[in-house]
């Protein structure tokens, strides 16, 4: 069984300093003329970016401080790392999320929306327990890709480097969705997953899709019949999605 993890992202608005180069029309976020600071628009911001798979696999956590400009519509631009998490993969994921998914209520000066730079906020990446996945025991008879039944002498087995990691989809986190997905997979003679089918849905499309996507990335030791590697289909696999406490 491999613990697949998910993320809680804490967004904290911090003090802003300095002025971004090349942004002459934007005021510094700490300019005394600013009567209302830019604040995160919770309704328009995806609050739980997907945890980078590389970071999840390596158990990486950290807090990233981001400095960004915010235009008069509330869209951030030219974000940069003010303080690194210590992990480039988390830093880059934070920048990408800021540019593509974060939206603000713009800063104001005298009741008018104004563009500002050097607005800071922090993103904290933490890995509580998320989804759990377990390969079920192989059936006595599985089948080859052409449908021929196989009496395996050795069933396919996930390699140590192929541990299942499931990033809890942001939409499922927002919807507080949980459930169990039952999958059936085909594995070729090299141990590569060639197809994944949902045999029983969790009841949530995002959880089903994430299960299929992540399972395709696992490397297996191939099945064998009398010492010879064979392609196998119908191998069962379940993923149990449970929200972190």
Short mmCIF file of C-alpha atoms in Angstrom, two decimals, residues 10-170:
data_model
loop_
_atom_site.label_atom_id
_atom_site.label_comp_id
_atom_site.label_asym_id
_atom_site.label_seq_id
_atom_site.Cartn_x
_atom_site.Cartn_y
_atom_site.Cartn_z
CA UNK A 10 -2.58 28.32 3.25
CA UNK A 11 -2.56 31.75 1.70
CA UNK A 12 -1.41 34.54 3.95
CA UNK A 13 -1.33 38.17 2.85
CA UNK A 14 1.93 39.76 3.95
CA UNK A 15 3.39 43.26 3.98
CA UNK A 16 4.67 44.57 0.66
CA UNK A 17 7.92 46.44 0.04
CA UNK A 18 9.84 48.00 -2.85
CA UNK A 19 8.76 48.79 -6.41
CA UNK A 20 8.95 46.54 -9.49
CA UNK A 21 11.12 47.68 -12.35
CA UNK A 22 9.37 48.59 -15.58
CA UNK A 23 5.99 49.11 -13.93
CA UNK A 24 5.87 52.93 -13.93
CA UNK A 25 2.09 53.05 -14.02
CA UNK A 26 1.79 50.80 -10.97
CA UNK A 27 2.15 52.13 -7.44
CA UNK A 28 4.11 50.44 -4.74
CA UNK A 29 1.80 48.33 -2.59
CA UNK A 30 2.92 50.29 0.49
CA UNK A 31 2.44 53.69 -1.13
CA UNK A 32 0.62 55.88 1.43
CA UNK A 33 -1.89 56.88 -1.25
CA UNK A 34 -3.25 53.31 -1.22
CA UNK A 35 -6.44 53.38 0.84
CA UNK A 36 -7.31 49.70 0.34
CA UNK A 37 -4.79 46.94 -0.28
CA UNK A 38 -5.25 44.21 -2.87
CA UNK A 39 -6.80 41.13 -1.25
CA UNK A 40 -7.27 37.59 -2.49
CA UNK A 41 -10.63 37.11 -4.21
CA UNK A 42 -11.67 33.79 -2.68
CA UNK A 43 -14.57 33.34 -5.11
CA UNK A 44 -12.33 33.52 -8.19
CA UNK A 45 -9.18 31.83 -6.87
CA UNK A 46 -8.52 28.09 -6.98
CA UNK A 47 -7.62 27.54 -3.33
CA UNK A 48 -5.92 24.16 -3.74
CA UNK A 49 -3.42 23.86 -6.59
CA UNK A 50 -2.47 20.30 -7.44
CA UNK A 51 0.64 19.18 -5.58
CA UNK A 52 3.55 18.69 -8.03
CA UNK A 53 3.99 14.95 -8.54
CA UNK A 54 7.78 15.17 -8.15
CA UNK A 55 7.41 16.99 -4.84
CA UNK A 56 4.83 14.49 -3.57
CA UNK A 57 7.03 11.54 -4.51
CA UNK A 58 9.97 13.04 -2.62
CA UNK A 59 7.95 14.26 0.37
CA UNK A 60 8.82 17.90 -0.21
CA UNK A 61 7.09 20.63 1.79
CA UNK A 62 7.74 24.32 2.31
CA UNK A 63 6.50 27.89 2.37
CA UNK A 64 6.93 30.21 -0.61
CA UNK A 65 6.73 33.98 -0.35
CA UNK A 66 5.67 35.57 -3.64
CA UNK A 67 5.90 39.21 -4.70
CA UNK A 68 3.64 40.18 -7.57
CA UNK A 69 2.07 43.09 -9.38
CA UNK A 70 -1.73 43.28 -9.50
CA UNK A 71 -3.52 45.22 -12.24
CA UNK A 72 -6.75 47.19 -11.91
CA UNK A 73 -8.83 44.11 -12.78
CA UNK A 74 -7.25 42.10 -9.97
CA UNK A 75 -5.09 39.91 -12.22
CA UNK A 76 -1.53 39.29 -10.98
CA UNK A 77 1.41 39.72 -13.35
CA UNK A 78 5.21 39.50 -13.19
CA UNK A 79 5.25 37.34 -10.03
CA UNK A 80 8.61 36.46 -8.52
CA UNK A 81 9.92 34.53 -5.55
CA UNK A 82 10.53 36.81 -2.58
CA UNK A 83 11.57 33.93 -0.35
CA UNK A 84 12.11 30.37 -1.59
CA UNK A 85 10.65 27.23 -0.07
CA UNK A 86 14.06 25.64 -0.61
CA UNK A 87 12.64 23.47 -3.39
CA UNK A 88 12.59 24.76 -6.95
CA UNK A 89 9.70 22.49 -7.95
CA UNK A 90 7.46 24.09 -5.27
CA UNK A 91 8.67 27.59 -6.12
CA UNK A 92 7.90 27.15 -9.82
CA UNK A 93 4.50 25.57 -9.09
CA UNK A 94 3.69 28.58 -6.90
CA UNK A 95 4.58 31.03 -9.67
CA UNK A 96 2.54 29.11 -12.25
CA UNK A 97 -0.46 28.93 -9.94
CA UNK A 98 -0.20 32.65 -9.19
CA UNK A 99 -0.19 33.58 -12.88
CA UNK A 100 -2.90 31.18 -13.98
CA UNK A 101 -5.30 30.73 -11.07
CA UNK A 102 -4.99 33.48 -8.45
CA UNK A 103 -7.21 36.55 -8.64
CA UNK A 104 -7.38 39.58 -6.35
CA UNK A 105 -9.77 42.34 -5.52
CA UNK A 106 -7.67 45.26 -6.79
CA UNK A 107 -6.06 47.87 -4.59
CA UNK A 108 -7.78 51.22 -4.34
CA UNK A 109 -6.72 54.80 -3.90
CA UNK A 110 -9.45 57.32 -3.19
CA UNK A 111 -12.15 54.88 -4.23
CA UNK A 112 -10.50 54.11 -7.61
CA UNK A 113 -8.90 50.79 -8.56
CA UNK A 114 -5.15 51.14 -9.06
CA UNK A 115 -2.39 48.81 -10.17
CA UNK A 116 0.23 47.96 -7.58
CA UNK A 117 3.51 46.08 -7.48
CA UNK A 118 5.40 44.33 -4.69
CA UNK A 119 2.24 42.89 -3.21
CA UNK A 120 3.27 39.85 -1.18
CA UNK A 121 1.49 36.70 -0.11
CA UNK A 122 2.68 33.29 1.01
CA UNK A 123 1.77 29.81 -0.15
CA UNK A 124 2.38 26.92 2.21
CA UNK A 125 2.76 23.42 0.78
CA UNK A 126 1.99 20.67 3.28
CA UNK A 127 1.55 16.95 2.75
CA UNK A 128 -1.12 15.44 5.03
CA UNK A 129 -2.50 12.00 4.30
CA UNK A 130 -4.60 12.04 1.16
CA UNK A 131 -5.57 9.09 -0.97
CA UNK A 132 -4.53 5.52 -0.37
CA UNK A 133 -4.10 2.96 -3.08
CA UNK A 134 -3.71 -0.77 -2.84
CA UNK A 135 -3.16 -3.38 -5.48
CA UNK A 136 -5.62 -6.17 -5.01
CA UNK A 137 -4.48 -9.80 -5.19
CA UNK A 138 -4.44 -11.08 -8.74
CA UNK A 139 -7.24 -13.36 -9.81
CA UNK A 140 -6.29 -17.04 -10.36
CA UNK A 141 -6.81 -16.55 -14.09
CA UNK A 142 -6.14 -13.30 -15.88
CA UNK A 143 -6.08 -12.75 -19.62
CA UNK A 144 -3.74 -11.78 -22.40
CA UNK A 145 -4.56 -8.70 -24.50
CA UNK A 146 -6.23 -10.97 -27.07
CA UNK A 147 -8.56 -12.37 -24.39
CA UNK A 148 -6.77 -15.68 -23.90
CA UNK A 149 -6.81 -16.78 -20.27
CA UNK A 150 -3.45 -16.91 -18.50
CA UNK A 151 -2.45 -19.07 -15.55
CA UNK A 152 0.23 -16.77 -14.15
CA UNK A 153 3.12 -18.19 -12.17
CA UNK A 154 4.09 -14.65 -11.16
CA UNK A 155 1.67 -11.75 -11.07
CA UNK A 156 2.60 -8.17 -12.02
CA UNK A 157 3.92 -6.16 -9.09
CA UNK A 158 4.60 -2.45 -8.76
CA UNK A 159 8.30 -1.64 -8.61
CA UNK A 160 9.62 0.25 -5.57
CA UNK A 161 10.15 3.26 -7.84
CA UNK A 162 6.58 2.96 -9.10
CA UNK A 163 4.73 3.72 -5.88
CA UNK A 164 1.26 5.08 -6.49
CA UNK A 165 0.99 8.79 -5.71
CA UNK A 166 -2.35 10.51 -6.11
CA UNK A 167 -2.62 14.28 -6.01
CA UNK A 168 -6.05 15.18 -4.62
CA UNK A 169 -7.74 17.12 -7.43
CA UNK A 170 -8.51 20.72 -6.51
#
